[in-house]
Coordinates of C-alpha atoms in Angstrom, one line a residue:
Chain M
M1 CA 17.7 -32.6 -41.6
L2 CA 19.7 -30.2 -40.7
F3 CA 19.8 -30.9 -37.3
N4 CA 18.4 -33.6 -35.1
H5 CA 15.9 -33.4 -32.5
K6 CA 18.6 -33.6 -29.6
D7 CA 20.3 -31.0 -31.7
L8 CA 17.3 -28.6 -31.6
Q9 CA 16.8 -29.0 -28.2
V10 CA 19.9 -28.0 -27.0
R11 CA 20.1 -24.9 -29.6
L12 CA 16.7 -24.5 -27.9
K13 CA 18.0 -24.3 -24.4
H14 CA 20.8 -22.0 -25.5
L15 CA 18.4 -19.4 -27.1
Y16 CA 16.2 -19.4 -24.0
Y17 CA 19.4 -19.1 -21.4
Y18 CA 20.6 -16.2 -23.7
F19 CA 17.1 -14.6 -23.7
K20 CA 16.5 -14.8 -20.2
L21 CA 19.8 -13.4 -19.6
V22 CA 19.0 -10.2 -21.8
I23 CA 15.9 -9.5 -20.3
E24 CA 17.4 -9.7 -16.7
K25 CA 20.0 -7.2 -17.8
A26 CA 17.1 -4.9 -19.6
N27 CA 15.0 -5.7 -16.2
N28 CA 18.0 -4.1 -14.1
V29 CA 18.2 -1.5 -16.2
A30 CA 14.3 -0.5 -15.9
A31 CA 14.0 -1.2 -12.0
V32 CA 17.4 1.2 -11.3
A33 CA 16.0 4.1 -13.9
A34 CA 12.3 3.6 -11.9
Q35 CA 14.2 4.7 -8.6
W36 CA 16.3 7.7 -9.8
V37 CA 12.8 8.9 -11.4
L38 CA 11.3 8.8 -7.9
F39 CA 14.1 10.4 -6.5
A40 CA 14.2 13.0 -9.3
L41 CA 10.2 13.0 -8.7
A42 CA 10.9 14.4 -5.3
L43 CA 13.8 16.7 -6.1
I44 CA 11.4 18.9 -8.6
I45 CA 8.5 18.9 -6.7
F46 CA 10.5 19.9 -3.9
Y47 CA 12.0 22.7 -6.4
D48 CA 8.3 23.5 -7.1
V49 CA 7.9 24.2 -3.8
V50 CA 11.0 26.5 -3.3
M51 CA 10.3 28.7 -6.1
R52 CA 7.4 29.4 -5.3
Y53 CA 6.8 29.7 -1.7
I54 CA 10.4 31.2 -1.3
F55 CA 11.0 32.9 -4.6
S56 CA 7.4 33.6 -6.0
R57 CA 8.4 32.3 -8.9
P58 CA 6.2 29.3 -9.7
T59 CA 7.6 27.0 -12.2
T60 CA 5.1 25.8 -15.2
W61 CA 6.6 22.3 -16.1
V62 CA 7.1 20.5 -12.6
L63 CA 3.0 19.6 -12.0
E64 CA 3.0 17.8 -15.5
I65 CA 6.2 16.2 -15.6
S66 CA 5.5 15.2 -12.5
E67 CA 2.4 13.3 -13.4
Y68 CA 4.7 11.9 -16.4
M69 CA 7.3 10.2 -13.6
L70 CA 4.8 8.5 -12.2
V71 CA 3.9 7.1 -15.1
F72 CA 7.4 5.7 -15.3
V73 CA 7.3 4.8 -11.9
T74 CA 4.4 2.5 -12.0
F75 CA 4.5 1.5 -15.6
V76 CA 8.5 0.7 -15.9
G77 CA 8.7 0.1 -11.9
A78 CA 6.0 -3.4 -12.7
V79 CA 8.8 -5.1 -14.2
Q80 CA 11.0 -5.5 -10.9
V81 CA 7.4 -6.4 -9.1
Q82 CA 6.9 -9.1 -11.4
R83 CA 10.5 -10.5 -11.2
K84 CA 10.3 -10.4 -7.6
K85 CA 7.0 -12.2 -7.5
S86 CA 6.0 -9.5 -5.3
H87 CA 2.4 -8.8 -6.4
I88 CA 0.0 -8.1 -3.5
K89 CA -2.5 -11.1 -3.8
M90 CA -4.6 -13.1 -1.2
D91 CA -3.0 -16.0 -0.6
Y92 CA -4.8 -17.7 2.3
F93 CA -6.3 -20.7 0.6
Y94 CA -3.7 -20.9 -1.9
G95 CA -1.1 -21.6 0.9
R96 CA -3.7 -24.4 1.9
F97 CA -3.8 -25.9 -1.7
P98 CA -1.8 -29.0 -2.3
L99 CA 1.6 -28.2 -4.1
R100 CA 0.8 -30.0 -7.5
L101 CA -2.5 -28.0 -7.9
C102 CA -0.4 -24.3 -6.7
R103 CA 1.8 -25.5 -9.4
Y104 CA -1.0 -25.4 -12.0
L105 CA -2.6 -22.4 -10.8
D106 CA 0.9 -21.0 -11.4
I107 CA 0.7 -21.6 -15.0
F108 CA -2.6 -20.4 -14.9
F109 CA -2.0 -17.3 -13.8
N110 CA 1.4 -16.6 -15.1
I111 CA -0.9 -17.0 -18.5
I112 CA -3.4 -14.7 -17.8
I113 CA -0.4 -11.8 -16.1
A114 CA 0.9 -12.2 -19.7
L115 CA -2.0 -11.9 -21.7
F116 CA -3.0 -8.5 -19.3
F117 CA 0.0 -7.3 -20.0
L118 CA -0.2 -7.8 -23.5
L119 CA -3.7 -6.4 -23.9
I120 CA -2.4 -2.6 -22.2
L121 CA 0.7 -3.1 -24.2
L122 CA -1.2 -3.6 -27.3
T123 CA -3.8 -0.6 -26.5
S124 CA -1.8 1.5 -24.9
L125 CA 1.0 1.3 -28.2
Q126 CA -2.2 2.3 -30.6
M127 CA -2.5 5.5 -28.4
T128 CA 1.0 5.6 -28.6
L129 CA 0.8 5.6 -32.5
I130 CA -2.0 8.2 -32.8
A131 CA -0.1 10.8 -30.8
F132 CA 2.5 10.4 -33.3
H133 CA 0.7 10.0 -36.4
Y134 CA -1.3 13.1 -35.4
N135 CA 1.7 14.9 -34.1
S136 CA -0.8 15.7 -30.6
I137 CA 0.8 17.8 -27.8
S138 CA -0.2 18.3 -24.2
N139 CA -3.2 20.7 -23.4
S140 CA -0.6 22.9 -21.1
L141 CA 2.3 25.5 -21.9
L142 CA 4.6 23.1 -22.3
E143 CA 3.3 21.5 -25.3
I144 CA 5.0 18.5 -24.9
P145 CA 4.8 15.8 -27.6
L146 CA 2.3 13.6 -26.2
V147 CA 4.1 10.6 -28.0
I148 CA 6.8 11.0 -25.6
P149 CA 5.0 10.4 -22.0
Y150 CA 2.4 7.8 -23.9
S151 CA 5.1 5.5 -24.8
I152 CA 6.1 4.7 -21.4
V153 CA 3.2 2.4 -20.9
P154 CA 4.0 0.4 -24.1
F155 CA 7.7 0.4 -23.3
G156 CA 7.3 -0.5 -19.7
M157 CA 4.4 -3.1 -20.5
L158 CA 7.0 -4.5 -23.5
L159 CA 9.5 -5.5 -20.9
V160 CA 7.0 -7.0 -18.1
L161 CA 5.0 -9.2 -21.2
L162 CA 8.9 -10.8 -21.7
Q163 CA 9.2 -11.4 -18.2
S164 CA 6.0 -12.7 -18.1
I165 CA 7.0 -15.0 -20.8
I166 CA 9.9 -16.1 -18.6
D167 CA 7.7 -16.9 -15.8
I168 CA 5.5 -18.7 -17.8
A169 CA 8.3 -20.9 -18.9
E170 CA 10.0 -21.0 -15.5
S171 CA 6.4 -22.3 -14.3
V172 CA 5.6 -25.3 -16.7
K173 CA 9.3 -26.1 -16.1
A174 CA 8.8 -26.4 -12.6
I175 CA 6.0 -29.1 -13.4
T176 CA 8.3 -31.3 -15.8
D177 CA 10.7 -30.9 -13.2
A178 CA 8.6 -32.6 -10.7
N179 CA 6.9 -34.9 -12.9
L180 CA 10.6 -36.2 -13.7
D181 CA 11.8 -36.5 -10.3
E182 CA 8.3 -38.7 -9.5
K183 CA 9.1 -41.0 -12.6
T184 CA 13.0 -41.3 -11.4
G185 CA 11.8 -41.8 -8.1
G186 CA 13.6 -38.3 -7.0
Chain U
M1 CA -25.7 -10.4 -23.8
S2 CA -27.8 -9.8 -21.0
V3 CA -26.1 -7.5 -18.5
T4 CA -27.1 -9.4 -15.6
F5 CA -25.6 -12.0 -17.6
I6 CA -22.2 -10.1 -17.6
I7 CA -22.0 -8.6 -14.3
I8 CA -22.4 -12.2 -12.7
A9 CA -19.7 -13.3 -14.7
C10 CA -17.3 -10.7 -13.8
V11 CA -18.2 -11.2 -10.4
A12 CA -17.6 -14.8 -10.6
V13 CA -14.3 -14.3 -12.4
L14 CA -13.0 -11.9 -9.9
L15 CA -13.9 -14.2 -7.1
F16 CA -13.0 -17.0 -8.4
L17 CA -9.5 -15.5 -9.1
L18 CA -9.5 -13.3 -5.9
I19 CA -9.5 -16.9 -3.7
T20 CA -7.3 -18.9 -5.7
G21 CA -4.7 -16.3 -5.0
C22 CA -4.0 -14.6 -8.5
P23 CA -2.3 -11.4 -7.8
I24 CA -4.8 -8.4 -7.0
F25 CA -4.4 -6.1 -10.0
I26 CA -5.5 -9.1 -12.1
C27 CA -8.2 -10.3 -10.6
L28 CA -9.8 -6.8 -11.3
G29 CA -8.0 -6.3 -14.5
A30 CA -8.9 -9.7 -16.0
A31 CA -12.7 -9.3 -14.8
G32 CA -13.1 -5.9 -15.6
A33 CA -11.2 -6.3 -19.4
I34 CA -13.6 -9.3 -20.1
G35 CA -16.5 -7.5 -18.8
I36 CA -15.6 -4.5 -21.4
F37 CA -15.2 -6.7 -24.1
L38 CA -18.6 -8.9 -23.6
N39 CA -20.4 -5.4 -23.2
G40 CA -18.8 -3.5 -26.3
G41 CA -16.6 -6.4 -28.1
I42 CA -12.9 -5.8 -29.5
S43 CA -13.6 -1.7 -29.9
G44 CA -14.8 -1.8 -26.6
L45 CA -11.8 -2.7 -25.3
S46 CA -10.2 0.4 -26.8
L47 CA -11.4 2.4 -23.9
L48 CA -8.6 0.9 -22.2
Q49 CA -6.2 3.3 -24.5
T50 CA -7.1 6.2 -22.4
T51 CA -7.8 4.6 -18.8
V52 CA -4.6 3.0 -18.2
F53 CA -2.5 6.4 -18.9
G54 CA -4.9 8.6 -17.3
A55 CA -5.3 6.3 -14.0
V56 CA -1.9 7.0 -12.9
S57 CA -1.2 10.7 -14.1
K58 CA -2.5 12.6 -11.8
S59 CA -0.9 14.9 -9.3
T60 CA -2.7 13.9 -6.5
L61 CA -1.5 10.5 -6.8
V62 CA 2.1 11.5 -6.9
A63 CA 1.8 12.4 -2.8
A64 CA 1.7 8.4 -2.6
P65 CA 5.1 7.4 -4.0
L66 CA 6.9 10.3 -2.2
F67 CA 5.0 9.7 1.4
M68 CA 5.8 6.3 0.8
L69 CA 9.8 7.4 0.3
M70 CA 9.5 9.1 3.7
G71 CA 8.1 6.7 5.7
E72 CA 11.2 4.7 4.5
I73 CA 13.5 7.0 5.1
I74 CA 12.1 7.2 8.5
F75 CA 11.6 3.6 8.9
R76 CA 15.7 2.9 8.1
S77 CA 17.1 5.8 10.2
G78 CA 16.6 4.2 13.4
I79 CA 14.1 7.7 14.5
G80 CA 11.9 4.4 15.9
T81 CA 13.9 3.4 18.6
N82 CA 15.2 6.8 20.0
L83 CA 11.5 7.6 20.0
Y84 CA 10.8 4.6 21.9
N85 CA 13.5 5.0 24.4
A86 CA 12.5 9.0 25.2
L87 CA 8.7 8.2 26.0
S88 CA 9.5 4.9 27.6
R89 CA 11.1 7.2 30.1
I90 CA 8.8 9.5 30.8
L91 CA 5.7 7.0 30.9
H92 CA 7.6 4.3 32.9
R93 CA 5.5 5.3 36.5
L94 CA 2.5 4.6 34.3
P95 CA 0.8 1.5 35.1
G96 CA 1.9 -0.6 32.3
G97 CA 4.3 2.6 31.5
L98 CA 6.2 0.3 28.7
A99 CA 3.4 -0.8 26.5
I100 CA 1.8 3.0 26.9
A101 CA 4.7 3.9 25.3
T102 CA 5.1 1.6 22.6
V103 CA 1.5 2.9 21.6
I104 CA 2.1 6.9 22.0
A105 CA 5.5 5.9 19.8
S106 CA 3.9 3.6 17.5
A107 CA 1.2 6.5 17.0
I108 CA 3.9 9.1 16.4
F109 CA 6.3 7.2 14.0
G110 CA 2.6 6.7 12.2
A111 CA 2.3 10.6 11.4
M112 CA 5.8 10.2 9.8
C113 CA 5.1 7.2 8.0
G114 CA 2.0 5.9 5.9
V115 CA 1.9 2.0 6.4
S116 CA 1.1 -0.1 9.1
I117 CA 4.1 -2.9 9.3
A118 CA 6.6 -0.1 9.8
A119 CA 5.8 0.7 13.3
V120 CA 5.2 -2.7 14.0
A121 CA 8.7 -3.5 13.1
S122 CA 10.8 -0.8 13.6
I123 CA 9.5 0.1 17.1
G124 CA 8.8 -3.6 18.1
V125 CA 12.6 -4.7 17.7
I126 CA 13.3 -2.9 20.5
A127 CA 9.9 -2.5 22.7
L128 CA 9.2 -6.0 22.8
P129 CA 12.2 -7.2 24.6
E130 CA 11.9 -4.7 27.2
M131 CA 8.4 -5.1 28.0
L132 CA 9.8 -8.7 28.4
K133 CA 12.6 -8.0 30.3
R134 CA 10.5 -5.9 32.8
N135 CA 8.4 -8.5 33.6
Y136 CA 5.2 -7.5 31.6
D137 CA 2.9 -10.1 30.5
P138 CA 3.8 -11.4 27.2
R139 CA 0.3 -11.4 25.7
L140 CA -0.4 -7.4 26.8
A141 CA 3.1 -6.7 25.4
A142 CA 2.8 -8.4 21.8
G143 CA -0.9 -6.8 21.6
A144 CA 0.5 -3.1 22.6
V145 CA 3.3 -3.6 19.8
C146 CA 0.7 -5.6 17.0
A147 CA -2.6 -3.1 17.1
P148 CA -1.2 0.4 17.9
G149 CA 1.2 -0.2 14.4
A150 CA -2.3 -0.1 12.1
L151 CA -2.9 3.8 13.1
A152 CA 0.1 5.1 11.1
M153 CA -2.9 4.3 8.1
L154 CA -5.3 6.2 9.9
I155 CA -3.1 8.9 11.3
P156 CA -2.0 11.0 8.4
P157 CA -0.2 10.9 5.8
S158 CA -1.2 7.7 4.9
L159 CA -1.5 5.3 1.7
L160 CA -4.8 4.0 2.5
F161 CA -6.6 8.2 1.9
I162 CA -4.8 8.9 -0.7
L163 CA -5.8 6.2 -2.6
Y164 CA -9.7 6.2 -1.4
G165 CA -9.7 10.3 -2.0
E166 CA -8.3 9.6 -5.7
I167 CA -11.5 7.2 -6.2
A168 CA -13.8 8.8 -4.2
G169 CA -12.9 12.3 -5.5
V170 CA -12.7 13.8 -2.1
S171 CA -9.9 16.1 -1.2
V172 CA -6.7 14.0 0.2
A173 CA -5.8 17.0 2.4
R174 CA -9.3 16.8 4.2
L175 CA -9.5 13.2 4.6
F176 CA -5.8 13.6 6.2
T177 CA -7.1 16.3 8.6
A178 CA -10.2 14.1 9.4
G179 CA -7.6 11.1 10.5
I180 CA -6.0 13.1 13.3
L181 CA -8.7 13.2 16.0
P182 CA -10.1 10.0 15.4
G183 CA -6.2 8.4 15.5
I184 CA -6.4 10.4 18.6
L185 CA -9.4 8.8 20.4
L186 CA -8.0 5.2 19.4
V187 CA -4.9 5.8 21.3
L188 CA -6.7 6.9 23.8
L189 CA -9.0 3.9 24.4
M190 CA -5.7 1.7 23.7
C191 CA -3.9 3.3 26.8
G192 CA -7.5 3.3 28.5
Y193 CA -7.3 -0.3 28.1
I194 CA -3.6 -1.0 29.1
I195 CA -4.1 0.5 32.4
I196 CA -7.4 -1.1 33.0
Y197 CA -5.7 -4.3 32.2
E198 CA -2.6 -3.4 34.6
L199 CA -4.4 -2.2 37.4
R200 CA -6.5 -5.8 37.4
Y201 CA -3.9 -7.4 37.2
S202 CA -0.7 -5.7 38.7
K203 CA -0.2 -8.7 41.1
K204 CA 0.8 -11.1 38.9
H205 CA 2.9 -9.3 36.9
V206 CA 4.9 -6.9 39.3
H207 CA 7.9 -4.9 36.8
E208 CA 11.2 -5.0 37.7
E209 CA 13.0 -1.5 37.9
N210 CA 14.9 -1.1 35.2
P211 CA 18.4 -2.1 36.3
D212 CA 20.5 0.3 34.7
P213 CA 17.7 3.1 34.2
I214 CA 18.6 6.1 31.5
T215 CA 19.8 9.1 33.6
W216 CA 17.7 12.3 33.0
K217 CA 21.0 13.8 30.9
E218 CA 20.7 11.0 28.9
T219 CA 17.1 11.4 28.4
A220 CA 17.0 15.3 27.7
E221 CA 19.8 14.1 24.6
I222 CA 17.2 11.6 23.5
I223 CA 14.8 14.2 23.7
R224 CA 17.1 16.7 21.4
G225 CA 17.4 13.9 18.6
L226 CA 14.1 14.1 18.7
W227 CA 12.9 17.6 18.0
A228 CA 14.2 17.6 14.2
P229 CA 11.7 14.6 13.2
L230 CA 9.0 16.4 15.4
L231 CA 9.5 19.4 13.8
L232 CA 9.2 17.8 10.6
I233 CA 5.7 16.2 11.6
V234 CA 4.5 19.6 12.6
G235 CA 5.8 21.2 9.0
V236 CA 4.5 18.5 7.0
L237 CA 1.1 17.7 8.3
G238 CA 0.5 21.9 9.0
S239 CA 1.3 22.8 6.1
I240 CA -1.7 20.6 4.4
Y241 CA -3.9 21.3 7.1
S242 CA -3.0 25.4 6.8
G243 CA -3.5 24.8 3.2
I244 CA -0.3 26.4 2.2
A245 CA 0.7 23.2 0.5
T246 CA -0.9 20.3 -1.1
P247 CA -0.3 17.0 0.4
T248 CA 2.1 16.1 -2.9
E249 CA 4.2 19.2 -2.0
S250 CA 4.2 18.9 1.6
A251 CA 5.2 14.7 0.7
A252 CA 8.0 16.2 -1.2
I253 CA 9.2 19.0 1.7
G254 CA 8.9 15.5 3.9
V255 CA 11.1 13.7 2.0
I256 CA 14.0 15.8 2.2
G257 CA 13.5 16.9 5.5
A258 CA 13.6 13.3 6.3
Y259 CA 16.9 12.8 3.9
I260 CA 18.5 15.7 5.8
I261 CA 17.4 14.4 9.1
A262 CA 18.8 10.7 8.8
A263 CA 22.0 12.1 7.5
A264 CA 22.4 14.7 9.5
I265 CA 21.4 13.4 12.8
Y266 CA 21.5 9.6 12.5
R267 CA 25.1 8.7 11.2
N268 CA 24.1 5.2 10.9
F269 CA 22.4 6.2 7.2
D270 CA 24.9 5.7 4.2
W271 CA 24.9 5.4 0.5
Q272 CA 23.6 1.9 0.9
T273 CA 21.1 2.5 3.1
F274 CA 20.4 5.5 0.7
R275 CA 19.7 3.4 -2.3
A276 CA 17.8 0.6 -0.4
T277 CA 15.0 3.6 0.3
L278 CA 15.1 4.5 -3.3
S279 CA 14.9 0.7 -4.5
H280 CA 12.0 -0.5 -1.8
S281 CA 10.0 2.7 -2.3
A282 CA 9.7 2.1 -5.7
R283 CA 9.1 -1.2 -5.9
I284 CA 6.1 -0.7 -3.7
T285 CA 4.9 2.2 -5.2
A286 CA 4.5 0.2 -8.8
T287 CA 3.5 -2.5 -6.5
I288 CA 0.6 -0.7 -5.0
L289 CA -0.7 1.7 -8.4
I290 CA -0.6 -1.3 -10.7
V291 CA -3.5 -2.9 -8.2
F292 CA -5.0 1.0 -8.6
V293 CA -4.7 0.6 -12.5
G294 CA -6.7 -2.8 -12.5
A295 CA -9.3 -1.1 -10.1
V296 CA -9.8 1.7 -12.5
I297 CA -10.2 -0.8 -15.4
F298 CA -12.6 -2.6 -12.8
T299 CA -14.3 0.5 -11.9
Q300 CA -14.9 1.7 -15.7
F301 CA -16.4 -1.8 -16.6
L302 CA -18.8 -1.1 -13.4
N303 CA -19.5 2.2 -14.3
L304 CA -20.1 1.0 -18.0
L305 CA -23.0 -0.9 -17.0
R306 CA -24.0 1.3 -13.8
V307 CA -23.7 -1.3 -11.6
P308 CA -22.9 0.9 -8.2
D309 CA -26.3 2.9 -9.2
A310 CA -28.1 -0.3 -9.6
F311 CA -26.4 -1.3 -6.4
A312 CA -27.2 2.0 -4.6
M313 CA -31.3 1.8 -5.7
F314 CA -30.8 -1.7 -4.1
V315 CA -29.9 -1.0 -0.9
T316 CA -31.9 2.0 -0.6
S317 CA -34.7 0.4 -2.0
L318 CA -34.5 -2.1 1.3
E319 CA -35.7 0.8 3.6
M320 CA -33.4 0.0 6.2
S321 CA -32.8 1.9 9.2
P322 CA -29.3 3.8 8.0
W323 CA -28.0 2.6 11.0
I324 CA -28.3 -1.1 10.2
T325 CA -27.5 -0.3 7.0
M326 CA -23.8 1.0 8.2
L327 CA -23.5 -1.8 10.2
A328 CA -23.9 -4.4 7.9
V329 CA -21.3 -2.1 5.3
Q330 CA -19.0 -2.3 8.3
I331 CA -19.3 -5.9 8.9
M332 CA -19.1 -6.7 5.1
L333 CA -15.8 -4.7 4.9
L334 CA -14.3 -6.1 7.7
T335 CA -15.0 -9.6 6.9
L336 CA -13.4 -8.8 3.6
G337 CA -10.9 -7.3 5.2
M338 CA -10.0 -10.4 6.9
F339 CA -9.0 -12.1 3.7
V340 CA -7.2 -9.0 1.6
D341 CA -4.9 -6.0 2.3
G342 CA -5.6 -2.7 3.1
A343 CA -5.1 -0.9 -0.1
S344 CA -6.8 -3.6 -2.2
M345 CA -9.8 -3.6 -0.4
I346 CA -10.7 0.3 -0.2
L347 CA -9.8 -0.1 -4.4
I348 CA -12.1 -2.9 -4.8
T349 CA -14.9 -1.8 -2.4
T350 CA -14.9 2.5 -2.8
P351 CA -16.4 2.2 -6.4
I352 CA -19.0 0.0 -5.8
L353 CA -20.1 1.4 -2.2
F354 CA -19.9 5.5 -3.4
P355 CA -23.2 5.3 -5.4
T356 CA -24.7 4.1 -2.0
M357 CA -22.7 6.5 0.1
K358 CA -24.1 9.7 -1.8
A359 CA -28.1 8.0 -1.7
L360 CA -28.0 7.5 2.1
H361 CA -26.6 11.3 2.5
W362 CA -23.1 9.8 4.4
D363 CA -20.5 12.2 4.4
P364 CA -17.6 10.9 1.9
I365 CA -15.1 11.7 4.5
W366 CA -16.8 10.3 7.4
F367 CA -17.3 7.3 5.6
G368 CA -13.5 7.1 4.7
V369 CA -12.1 7.5 7.8
L370 CA -14.6 4.4 8.9
M371 CA -13.0 2.5 6.3
V372 CA -9.5 2.9 7.1
T373 CA -10.7 2.1 11.0
N374 CA -12.0 -1.3 10.2
I375 CA -9.1 -1.9 8.4
N376 CA -7.4 -1.0 11.3
I377 CA -8.7 -3.9 12.8
A378 CA -8.7 -6.2 9.6
V379 CA -5.0 -5.9 9.9
I380 CA -4.6 -7.5 13.4
T381 CA -7.2 -10.5 13.1
P382 CA -6.7 -13.6 11.8
P383 CA -6.1 -15.2 9.4
V384 CA -4.9 -12.4 7.0
G385 CA -3.7 -10.3 9.9
L386 CA -0.8 -8.6 8.4
N387 CA 0.3 -7.1 11.2
L388 CA 0.8 -10.6 13.5
Y389 CA 3.0 -11.9 10.9
T390 CA 5.3 -9.4 10.6
L391 CA 5.3 -9.0 14.2
A392 CA 5.9 -13.3 14.6
S393 CA 8.6 -12.6 12.0
I394 CA 10.4 -10.3 14.1
T395 CA 10.9 -12.0 17.1
R396 CA 11.5 -15.1 18.6
D397 CA 10.3 -14.2 22.2
V398 CA 6.6 -14.8 22.0
D399 CA 5.1 -17.2 19.8
M400 CA 2.0 -16.7 17.1
E401 CA -0.7 -18.0 19.5
T402 CA 0.7 -15.5 22.3
I403 CA 0.2 -12.9 19.7
L404 CA -3.1 -13.7 18.9
K405 CA -4.5 -13.6 22.4
G406 CA -2.4 -10.2 23.2
T407 CA -4.0 -8.9 20.0
M408 CA -7.3 -9.8 20.6
P409 CA -8.6 -7.4 23.4
Y410 CA -7.5 -4.7 21.0
V411 CA -9.5 -5.9 18.2
I412 CA -12.7 -5.3 20.5
V413 CA -11.0 -1.5 21.6
E414 CA -11.0 -0.8 18.2
F415 CA -14.9 -1.8 17.6
I416 CA -15.5 -0.1 20.2
G417 CA -13.7 3.0 18.7
L418 CA -15.5 2.3 15.4
L419 CA -18.6 2.6 17.0
I420 CA -17.9 5.6 18.6
L421 CA -16.9 7.2 14.9
I422 CA -19.8 5.8 13.7
A423 CA -22.2 7.3 16.2
I424 CA -20.7 11.0 16.8
P425 CA -19.0 11.9 13.1
Q426 CA -18.2 15.1 14.7
I427 CA -15.2 13.9 15.7
S428 CA -14.3 13.2 12.3
L429 CA -15.7 16.1 10.7
W430 CA -15.2 18.9 12.8
L431 CA -11.2 19.5 11.5
P432 CA -11.9 18.9 8.1
G433 CA -15.1 21.7 8.8
L434 CA -12.2 23.9 10.2
M435 CA -10.3 24.2 7.0
R436 CA -10.6 26.6 4.4

């Protein structure tokens, strides 16, 4: 055997720690990107309004690009929502459940969340690959290769999926820690 | 597998997840995805490819984050304080003048901001202590902060109207215009309630004169500080109403205008606040649009199995009077709204109710107004009244019980408003009817 059981555990812990660190960094970058895209979204639409009503020269690209930017703010911005646990939910009953049940529910929810993100990741990745394969372009004057806007969804979903895997690990850890506390009487 | 079984299974999954406290986008998305899978297998799920991307890449939906950003800027700029100060100076001689000033300030604030808790948080912080200092009944004061905050959802620009318009396929510009008169109606009803209350109990609570009242000169200064935000409201709403700009375009004008006003007039607006407006709006946008995506998946499942049509046929086959049906629908929405937030409620119920609405020849704009008015009541009704908790979280002067007791009369006032809007659809439909 290359290393014993304890050694492996330590190594896995290290690996998880680095994984978490990398995801955290990536998520920060994604969150900031989503914020600036939102600001740019306001700017380009304002620019379009000015060009149209003041200079009578409407732009051809703003409408289409703004839609893609909204996709970016939604799906890449979702990372921050997942990380800060600020999803909208009905927590009236949840708040009245015993703590133990809540912990198990958390694991359950986190698993469904990860599965759902995985599903969206796979389907949107399929669409992106098809667009890439057939060199599809957008049905507009811009003729943007659709692989660019389409890839926003799988990109965002990959980040959220990784974050939700961390969430599963953390919710499992919460239970084992609580069990450990009970055993040691802490 | 029979269609009925699939529907029952999916609704069961939806309700189970919803009640246990699972994030709402998953409740909708998972129930929808399971339904699509049971109906069409793995190949059925490939439907989701275009659904997810297409759900969000819509130019009308772009208005939502922009109006949220605009509201966020207004919220952080301190305009709310000035608005309240000016109005309380002008209205303080009326019975319950400060409470009325709070109601009107919240309504005007709502015309700049599309979410209901912003008004409660920014106006409540100054209005509540001021009213308590002047010996207002704490219940009246708490109610006057809590209830009118919700008007932001009805008075345009309103996030809920954008979501509803997107799902029901109704013009957002018309919905915005339709919300104006009902919003004013509710303001008048609330002010009426305050005046009646004050006249009845005026002996019990004699209001002290403000020990150091602001002079008219200072008031003039405050009003001078307000012309820019008021101009912004007129510009944004006016451009939508006159058809010059789409809601998305006027939202962008609103954002840039709000930034300029915040930076030029309200000096406390620094780089950090600027970044905060962006980070907060981006997160709220993603939070709400993710639920929107879940709702679109669920709607696709419902439409695949023609559930809404079946529901419409069932309702019409009951041959109840349309008024009874309307009342039943409103009570159902009100009950649901006691537990679920406004945006989610619109996203869950609109796709199911839409065909019924058409079968009964209800105008979708009118119905949208009723729905949002209904949500106005829901956010001040326990157990999950968002505004109640927002007020409780920003103040230590009044406790939850006082807030609840103070807000209850407004539930009745708003319900009366809802009944008036049901009885006289013209209040909602007259202004949009004038639009080109």
